[in-house]
Amino acid sequence: MEKKDIASFGREELIQEMEALGERAYRGKQIYTWLHEKGADSFEEMTNLSRPLRERLSKEFEIVRMETVERQISKKDPTEKFLFGLSDGNQIESVLMRYHYGNSVCISSQAGCRMGCRFCASGIGGLKRNLTASEMLRQVYQIQRITGERVSNIVVMGTGEPLDNYENFVRFIHMISDDWGLHISQRNITASTCGIVPNMRRLAEEGLQITLALSLHGSSQEKRRRLMPVAGKYSLSEVMEACDYYFLKTGRRVTFEYSLVAGVNDSDSDIRELTKLLKGRNCHLNLIPVNPVKEREFKKPDSKKAVEFENKLEKNGINVTIRRERGSDIDGACGQLRRRYAVGKREN
Ligand code: SAH
């Protein structure tokens, strides 16, 4: 019999699992706390449970672990990148960024990705599989364990499309913000999507308080489609309507992400179109000079041009910032550390 992944059960489900074993409900709370507040990775550690119960648990359940394959510490800024090995041999990456307001972890939601955005390294090998809720959670727990530091913010902006792994992703949000676990405020969590419209609408109705970030990258349907195949499925106007719906239902201001690519989406006509699109919307625009990816031909505009782009939008009344580059010396751009492993050490 396959063992059940105990750290993917939400609190109510875990209580039910314990009751099904003939245990009292409070055991559910004890075990949930061990797993999600203390980040335990074995039943042995759960010293307030009797030995027979721990043995029983280890027969029926498993605590899925991850191996730390690599830890890269940036010399330029307080950023670290981790490559984790999953039990089936897949690898995922997570990034720790230290800010004045606390530590933020960028997690992966899938091993690989099937969205195929032209400038992104994560999609090059396609989708391997969805991550379970426990694999998303463990990225945070493991980083806390390794560094001994507390994490206060989460961004779901690593490899993968969270809304293409919807149930596990929503489960993750509930569990990471649970007060029996790390109790990270949903207001300190941002999830980024390439714009899967039906699931954006569904997310708006979950009653969550997370920030939604939309990967825009093009100022018109035509331009967006050139960079993002998913735009062929959901048009820009549908995506914008879904963003408005998210704001309407949650009261949370949507963030738009725009990777600046030299000669592709950084012209004055892009500024005009972006202004038309975003003007009057209660939103924030984040410009990300594109991280060059070895397998992709795209280049970032020089920093003077990027600042000009920002200033002109600002003058037009758009709430805009350029995202500070982090960890560029540690394979900072999405999916690149994992990618380096996939192609083997020969390229180093
Ligand atoms: N699947 C989600 C999360 C992806 S990663 C999404 O599409 O939003 C988070 C952000 O980084 C996205 O906006 C993504 O488009 C962007 N990104 C990916 N590769 C990049 C690169 N090489 N340079 C700059 N931004 C990149």
PDB file of C-alpha atoms in Angstrom, residues 17-224:
ATOM      1  CA  GLU A  17      -7.303  10.958   9.437  1.00  0.00           C
ATOM      2  CA  MET A  18      -6.505  10.669  13.149  1.00  0.00           C
ATOM      3  CA  GLU A  19     -10.115   9.960  14.032  1.00  0.00           C
ATOM      4  CA  ALA A  20     -10.134   7.240  11.359  1.00  0.00           C
ATOM      5  CA  LEU A  21      -7.213   5.649  13.238  1.00  0.00           C
ATOM      6  CA  GLY A  22      -9.285   5.763  16.432  1.00  0.00           C
ATOM      7  CA  GLU A  23      -7.242   8.655  17.851  1.00  0.00           C
ATOM      8  CA  ARG A  24      -8.585  11.741  19.577  1.00  0.00           C
ATOM      9  CA  ALA A  25      -8.951  14.909  17.538  1.00  0.00           C
ATOM     10  CA  TYR A  26      -6.256  16.808  19.478  1.00  0.00           C
ATOM     11  CA  ARG A  27      -3.666  14.417  18.042  1.00  0.00           C
ATOM     12  CA  GLY A  28      -4.400  16.043  14.712  1.00  0.00           C
ATOM     13  CA  LYS A  29      -3.372  19.393  16.124  1.00  0.00           C
ATOM     14  CA  GLN A  30      -0.229  17.975  17.726  1.00  0.00           C
ATOM     15  CA  ILE A  31       0.874  16.367  14.489  1.00  0.00           C
ATOM     16  CA  TYR A  32      -0.063  19.359  12.330  1.00  0.00           C
ATOM     17  CA  THR A  33       2.030  21.569  14.600  1.00  0.00           C
ATOM     18  CA  TRP A  34       5.003  19.221  14.396  1.00  0.00           C
ATOM     19  CA  LEU A  35       4.826  19.142  10.639  1.00  0.00           C
ATOM     20  CA  HIS A  36       4.004  22.749   9.832  1.00  0.00           C
ATOM     21  CA  GLU A  37       5.133  24.897  12.720  1.00  0.00           C
ATOM     22  CA  LYS A  38       8.254  22.995  13.698  1.00  0.00           C
ATOM     23  CA  GLY A  39       8.987  21.595  10.211  1.00  0.00           C
ATOM     24  CA  ALA A  40       9.597  18.053  11.518  1.00  0.00           C
ATOM     25  CA  ASP A  41      10.842  15.609   8.931  1.00  0.00           C
ATOM     26  CA  SER A  42      10.389  12.395  10.883  1.00  0.00           C
ATOM     27  CA  PHE A  43       7.788  10.883  13.201  1.00  0.00           C
ATOM     28  CA  GLU A  44      10.623  10.102  15.627  1.00  0.00           C
ATOM     29  CA  GLU A  45      10.876  13.784  16.496  1.00  0.00           C
ATOM     30  CA  MET A  46       7.253  13.904  17.632  1.00  0.00           C
ATOM     31  CA  THR A  47       8.109  13.165  21.234  1.00  0.00           C
ATOM     32  CA  ASN A  48       4.711  13.989  22.712  1.00  0.00           C
ATOM     33  CA  LEU A  49       3.196  11.059  20.796  1.00  0.00           C
ATOM     34  CA  SER A  50       3.446   7.545  22.157  1.00  0.00           C
ATOM     35  CA  ARG A  51       5.910   5.191  20.498  1.00  0.00           C
ATOM     36  CA  PRO A  52       3.166   2.838  19.231  1.00  0.00           C
ATOM     37  CA  LEU A  53       1.366   5.792  17.620  1.00  0.00           C
ATOM     38  CA  ARG A  54       4.553   7.018  15.969  1.00  0.00           C
ATOM     39  CA  GLU A  55       5.131   3.521  14.611  1.00  0.00           C
ATOM     40  CA  ARG A  56       1.611   3.304  13.335  1.00  0.00           C
ATOM     41  CA  LEU A  57       1.914   6.691  11.661  1.00  0.00           C
ATOM     42  CA  SER A  58       5.109   5.725   9.922  1.00  0.00           C
ATOM     43  CA  LYS A  59       3.413   2.611   8.518  1.00  0.00           C
ATOM     44  CA  GLU A  60       0.498   4.519   7.018  1.00  0.00           C
ATOM     45  CA  PHE A  61       1.976   7.898   6.240  1.00  0.00           C
ATOM     46  CA  GLU A  62       5.162   9.380   4.942  1.00  0.00           C
ATOM     47  CA  ILE A  63       6.768  12.752   5.431  1.00  0.00           C
ATOM     48  CA  VAL A  64       8.007  13.636   1.975  1.00  0.00           C
ATOM     49  CA  ARG A  65      11.543  14.983   2.152  1.00  0.00           C
ATOM     50  CA  MET A  66      13.737  16.970  -0.149  1.00  0.00           C
ATOM     51  CA  GLU A  67      17.460  16.801  -0.529  1.00  0.00           C
ATOM     52  CA  THR A  68      19.389  20.068  -0.693  1.00  0.00           C
ATOM     53  CA  VAL A  69      21.424  19.584  -3.865  1.00  0.00           C
ATOM     54  CA  GLU A  70      22.954  23.025  -3.951  1.00  0.00           C
ATOM     55  CA  ARG A  71      22.954  26.266  -1.973  1.00  0.00           C
ATOM     56  CA  GLN A  72      24.295  29.347  -3.712  1.00  0.00           C
ATOM     57  CA  ILE A  73      24.948  32.499  -1.716  1.00  0.00           C
ATOM     58  CA  SER A  74      25.092  35.749  -3.672  1.00  0.00           C
ATOM     59  CA  LYS A  75      28.123  37.953  -3.160  1.00  0.00           C
ATOM     60  CA  LYS A  76      26.249  40.992  -4.446  1.00  0.00           C
ATOM     61  CA  ASP A  77      23.114  41.083  -2.324  1.00  0.00           C
ATOM     62  CA  PRO A  78      21.533  39.214   0.598  1.00  0.00           C
ATOM     63  CA  THR A  79      20.054  36.528  -1.630  1.00  0.00           C
ATOM     64  CA  GLU A  80      20.469  32.762  -1.682  1.00  0.00           C
ATOM     65  CA  LYS A  81      19.277  30.194  -4.141  1.00  0.00           C
ATOM     66  CA  PHE A  82      18.542  26.557  -3.354  1.00  0.00           C
ATOM     67  CA  LEU A  83      18.241  23.564  -5.626  1.00  0.00           C
ATOM     68  CA  PHE A  84      16.187  20.789  -4.050  1.00  0.00           C
ATOM     69  CA  GLY A  85      15.928  17.175  -5.170  1.00  0.00           C
ATOM     70  CA  LEU A  86      12.492  15.538  -4.942  1.00  0.00           C
ATOM     71  CA  SER A  87      11.985  11.885  -4.114  1.00  0.00           C
ATOM     72  CA  ASP A  88      11.330  10.982  -7.775  1.00  0.00           C
ATOM     73  CA  GLY A  89      14.529  12.630  -9.018  1.00  0.00           C
ATOM     74  CA  ASN A  90      12.961  15.883 -10.230  1.00  0.00           C
ATOM     75  CA  GLN A  91      14.632  19.075  -9.125  1.00  0.00           C
ATOM     76  CA  ILE A  92      13.154  22.412  -8.161  1.00  0.00           C
ATOM     77  CA  GLU A  93      14.569  25.730  -7.090  1.00  0.00           C
ATOM     78  CA  SER A  94      13.681  28.298  -4.460  1.00  0.00           C
ATOM     79  CA  VAL A  95      15.183  31.664  -3.638  1.00  0.00           C
ATOM     80  CA  LEU A  96      15.590  33.454  -0.302  1.00  0.00           C
ATOM     81  CA  MET A  97      15.673  37.247  -0.465  1.00  0.00           C
ATOM     82  CA  ARG A  98      16.344  39.295   2.659  1.00  0.00           C
ATOM     83  CA  TYR A  99      14.694  42.703   2.784  1.00  0.00           C
ATOM     84  CA  HIS A 100      14.413  45.378   5.472  1.00  0.00           C
ATOM     85  CA  TYR A 101      10.836  44.206   6.118  1.00  0.00           C
ATOM     86  CA  GLY A 102      11.758  40.539   6.487  1.00  0.00           C
ATOM     87  CA  ASN A 103      12.747  37.418   4.597  1.00  0.00           C
ATOM     88  CA  SER A 104      10.922  36.505   1.442  1.00  0.00           C
ATOM     89  CA  VAL A 105      11.022  33.082  -0.212  1.00  0.00           C
ATOM     90  CA  CYS A 106      10.257  32.571  -3.883  1.00  0.00           C
ATOM     91  CA  ILE A 107       8.881  29.060  -4.363  1.00  0.00           C
ATOM     92  CA  SER A 108       8.295  26.824  -7.354  1.00  0.00           C
ATOM     93  CA  SER A 109       4.798  25.457  -7.948  1.00  0.00           C
ATOM     94  CA  GLN A 110       5.626  22.849 -10.609  1.00  0.00           C
ATOM     95  CA  ALA A 111       8.663  20.874 -11.754  1.00  0.00           C
ATOM     96  CA  GLY A 112       9.046  22.497 -15.155  1.00  0.00           C
ATOM     97  CA  CYS A 113       6.269  24.436 -16.865  1.00  0.00           C
ATOM     98  CA  ARG A 114       4.119  24.016 -19.950  1.00  0.00           C
ATOM     99  CA  MET A 115       3.370  27.679 -20.644  1.00  0.00           C
ATOM    100  CA  GLY A 116       6.377  28.186 -22.934  1.00  0.00           C
ATOM    101  CA  CYS A 117       6.902  31.952 -22.466  1.00  0.00           C
ATOM    102  CA  ARG A 118       9.605  32.854 -24.959  1.00  0.00           C
ATOM    103  CA  PHE A 119      12.002  34.599 -22.572  1.00  0.00           C
ATOM    104  CA  CYS A 120      11.743  32.168 -19.656  1.00  0.00           C
ATOM    105  CA  ALA A 121      14.144  29.328 -18.815  1.00  0.00           C
ATOM    106  CA  SER A 122      11.599  27.319 -16.797  1.00  0.00           C
ATOM    107  CA  GLY A 123       9.611  26.148 -19.778  1.00  0.00           C
ATOM    108  CA  ILE A 124      12.496  24.893 -21.884  1.00  0.00           C
ATOM    109  CA  GLY A 125      12.177  21.245 -20.835  1.00  0.00           C
ATOM    110  CA  GLY A 126       8.366  21.352 -20.615  1.00  0.00           C
ATOM    111  CA  LEU A 127       6.303  20.311 -17.606  1.00  0.00           C
ATOM    112  CA  LYS A 128       7.571  17.366 -15.576  1.00  0.00           C
ATOM    113  CA  ARG A 129       4.806  17.328 -12.984  1.00  0.00           C
ATOM    114  CA  ASN A 130       2.782  19.322 -10.500  1.00  0.00           C
ATOM    115  CA  LEU A 131       4.179  19.798  -7.018  1.00  0.00           C
ATOM    116  CA  THR A 132       2.112  18.615  -4.077  1.00  0.00           C
ATOM    117  CA  ALA A 133       1.144  21.062  -1.331  1.00  0.00           C
ATOM    118  CA  SER A 134       3.733  19.490   0.963  1.00  0.00           C
ATOM    119  CA  GLU A 135       6.478  20.003  -1.625  1.00  0.00           C
ATOM    120  CA  MET A 136       5.578  23.683  -1.881  1.00  0.00           C
ATOM    121  CA  LEU A 137       5.502  24.036   1.912  1.00  0.00           C
ATOM    122  CA  ARG A 138       8.739  22.177   2.412  1.00  0.00           C
ATOM    123  CA  GLN A 139      10.685  24.640   0.292  1.00  0.00           C
ATOM    124  CA  VAL A 140       9.905  27.252   2.945  1.00  0.00           C
ATOM    125  CA  TYR A 141      10.477  24.937   5.929  1.00  0.00           C
ATOM    126  CA  GLN A 142      13.784  23.688   4.567  1.00  0.00           C
ATOM    127  CA  ILE A 143      15.093  27.213   3.948  1.00  0.00           C
ATOM    128  CA  GLN A 144      14.132  28.195   7.500  1.00  0.00           C
ATOM    129  CA  ARG A 145      15.904  25.132   8.791  1.00  0.00           C
ATOM    130  CA  ILE A 146      19.072  25.615   6.768  1.00  0.00           C
ATOM    131  CA  THR A 147      19.451  29.325   7.523  1.00  0.00           C
ATOM    132  CA  GLY A 148      17.940  29.373  11.012  1.00  0.00           C
ATOM    133  CA  GLU A 149      16.004  32.462   9.920  1.00  0.00           C
ATOM    134  CA  ARG A 150      12.290  33.087   9.897  1.00  0.00           C
ATOM    135  CA  VAL A 151      10.424  33.660   6.642  1.00  0.00           C
ATOM    136  CA  SER A 152       7.686  36.315   6.663  1.00  0.00           C
ATOM    137  CA  ASN A 153       6.815  36.715   2.973  1.00  0.00           C
ATOM    138  CA  ILE A 154       6.198  34.336   0.108  1.00  0.00           C
ATOM    139  CA  VAL A 155       6.185  34.895  -3.625  1.00  0.00           C
ATOM    140  CA  VAL A 156       4.968  32.107  -5.879  1.00  0.00           C
ATOM    141  CA  MET A 157       7.172  33.173  -8.765  1.00  0.00           C
ATOM    142  CA  GLY A 158       9.590  30.315  -9.166  1.00  0.00           C
ATOM    143  CA  THR A 159       9.301  27.585 -11.761  1.00  0.00           C
ATOM    144  CA  GLY A 160       5.790  26.671 -12.834  1.00  0.00           C
ATOM    145  CA  GLU A 161       2.368  28.209 -13.259  1.00  0.00           C
ATOM    146  CA  PRO A 162       0.479  28.103  -9.931  1.00  0.00           C
ATOM    147  CA  LEU A 163      -2.932  28.357 -11.612  1.00  0.00           C
ATOM    148  CA  ASP A 164      -2.056  25.315 -13.722  1.00  0.00           C
ATOM    149  CA  ASN A 165      -1.722  23.399 -10.424  1.00  0.00           C
ATOM    150  CA  TYR A 166      -4.757  25.034  -8.891  1.00  0.00           C
ATOM    151  CA  GLU A 167      -5.921  22.705  -6.086  1.00  0.00           C
ATOM    152  CA  ASN A 168      -2.457  22.086  -4.676  1.00  0.00           C
ATOM    153  CA  PHE A 169      -1.617  25.767  -4.903  1.00  0.00           C
ATOM    154  CA  VAL A 170      -4.758  26.879  -3.015  1.00  0.00           C
ATOM    155  CA  ARG A 171      -4.161  24.153  -0.446  1.00  0.00           C
ATOM    156  CA  PHE A 172      -0.620  25.482   0.003  1.00  0.00           C
ATOM    157  CA  ILE A 173      -1.931  29.012   0.626  1.00  0.00           C
ATOM    158  CA  HIS A 174      -4.356  27.800   3.297  1.00  0.00           C
ATOM    159  CA  MET A 175      -1.694  25.711   4.997  1.00  0.00           C
ATOM    160  CA  ILE A 176       1.174  28.239   4.988  1.00  0.00           C
ATOM    161  CA  SER A 177      -1.156  30.848   6.501  1.00  0.00           C
ATOM    162  CA  ASP A 178      -2.727  28.476   9.060  1.00  0.00           C
ATOM    163  CA  ASP A 179      -2.134  29.548  12.673  1.00  0.00           C
ATOM    164  CA  TRP A 180      -1.252  25.945  13.512  1.00  0.00           C
ATOM    165  CA  GLY A 181       1.615  26.255  11.032  1.00  0.00           C
ATOM    166  CA  LEU A 182       3.929  29.107  10.031  1.00  0.00           C
ATOM    167  CA  HIS A 183       0.975  31.492  10.103  1.00  0.00           C
ATOM    168  CA  ILE A 184       2.299  33.695   7.314  1.00  0.00           C
ATOM    169  CA  SER A 185      -0.199  36.447   6.618  1.00  0.00           C
ATOM    170  CA  GLN A 186      -1.958  36.035   3.278  1.00  0.00           C
ATOM    171  CA  ARG A 187      -1.337  39.723   2.731  1.00  0.00           C
ATOM    172  CA  ASN A 188       2.372  38.895   2.644  1.00  0.00           C
ATOM    173  CA  ILE A 189       1.913  36.368  -0.160  1.00  0.00           C
ATOM    174  CA  THR A 190       1.994  37.168  -3.872  1.00  0.00           C
ATOM    175  CA  ALA A 191       1.261  34.651  -6.595  1.00  0.00           C
ATOM    176  CA  SER A 192       2.086  35.348 -10.215  1.00  0.00           C
ATOM    177  CA  THR A 193       0.150  33.986 -13.161  1.00  0.00           C
ATOM    178  CA  CYS A 194       0.592  34.137 -16.906  1.00  0.00           C
ATOM    179  CA  GLY A 195      -3.182  34.692 -17.122  1.00  0.00           C
ATOM    180  CA  ILE A 196      -5.233  31.491 -16.954  1.00  0.00           C
ATOM    181  CA  VAL A 197      -8.548  33.294 -16.953  1.00  0.00           C
ATOM    182  CA  PRO A 198     -10.989  30.686 -15.545  1.00  0.00           C
ATOM    183  CA  ASN A 199      -8.680  29.973 -12.619  1.00  0.00           C
ATOM    184  CA  MET A 200      -8.063  33.672 -11.956  1.00  0.00           C
ATOM    185  CA  ARG A 201     -11.815  34.039 -11.560  1.00  0.00           C
ATOM    186  CA  ARG A 202     -11.999  30.957  -9.396  1.00  0.00           C
ATOM    187  CA  LEU A 203      -9.190  32.305  -7.218  1.00  0.00           C
ATOM    188  CA  ALA A 204     -11.069  35.579  -6.818  1.00  0.00           C
ATOM    189  CA  GLU A 205     -13.868  33.576  -5.220  1.00  0.00           C
ATOM    190  CA  GLU A 206     -11.733  31.577  -2.752  1.00  0.00           C
ATOM    191  CA  GLY A 207     -11.946  34.270  -0.071  1.00  0.00           C
ATOM    192  CA  LEU A 208      -8.167  34.625   0.115  1.00  0.00           C
ATOM    193  CA  GLN A 209      -6.264  37.849   0.781  1.00  0.00           C
ATOM    194  CA  ILE A 210      -3.179  37.174  -1.335  1.00  0.00           C
ATOM    195  CA  THR A 211      -1.886  39.572  -3.970  1.00  0.00           C
ATOM    196  CA  LEU A 212      -2.311  38.476  -7.549  1.00  0.00           C
ATOM    197  CA  ALA A 213       0.403  39.410 -10.024  1.00  0.00           C
ATOM    198  CA  LEU A 214      -0.315  39.191 -13.708  1.00  0.00           C
ATOM    199  CA  SER A 215       2.494  38.627 -16.184  1.00  0.00           C
ATOM    200  CA  LEU A 216       1.624  41.175 -18.827  1.00  0.00           C
ATOM    201  CA  HIS A 217       4.845  41.601 -20.832  1.00  0.00           C
ATOM    202  CA  GLY A 218       3.068  42.965 -23.898  1.00  0.00           C
ATOM    203  CA  SER A 219       1.085  46.170 -24.213  1.00  0.00           C
ATOM    204  CA  SER A 220      -1.391  44.753 -26.733  1.00  0.00           C
ATOM    205  CA  GLN A 221      -2.904  41.368 -27.559  1.00  0.00           C
ATOM    206  CA  GLU A 222      -0.669  41.148 -30.606  1.00  0.00           C
ATOM    207  CA  LYS A 223       2.563  41.897 -28.710  1.00  0.00           C
ATOM    208  CA  ARG A 224       1.682  39.718 -25.768  1.00  0.00           C
TER     209      ARG A 224
END
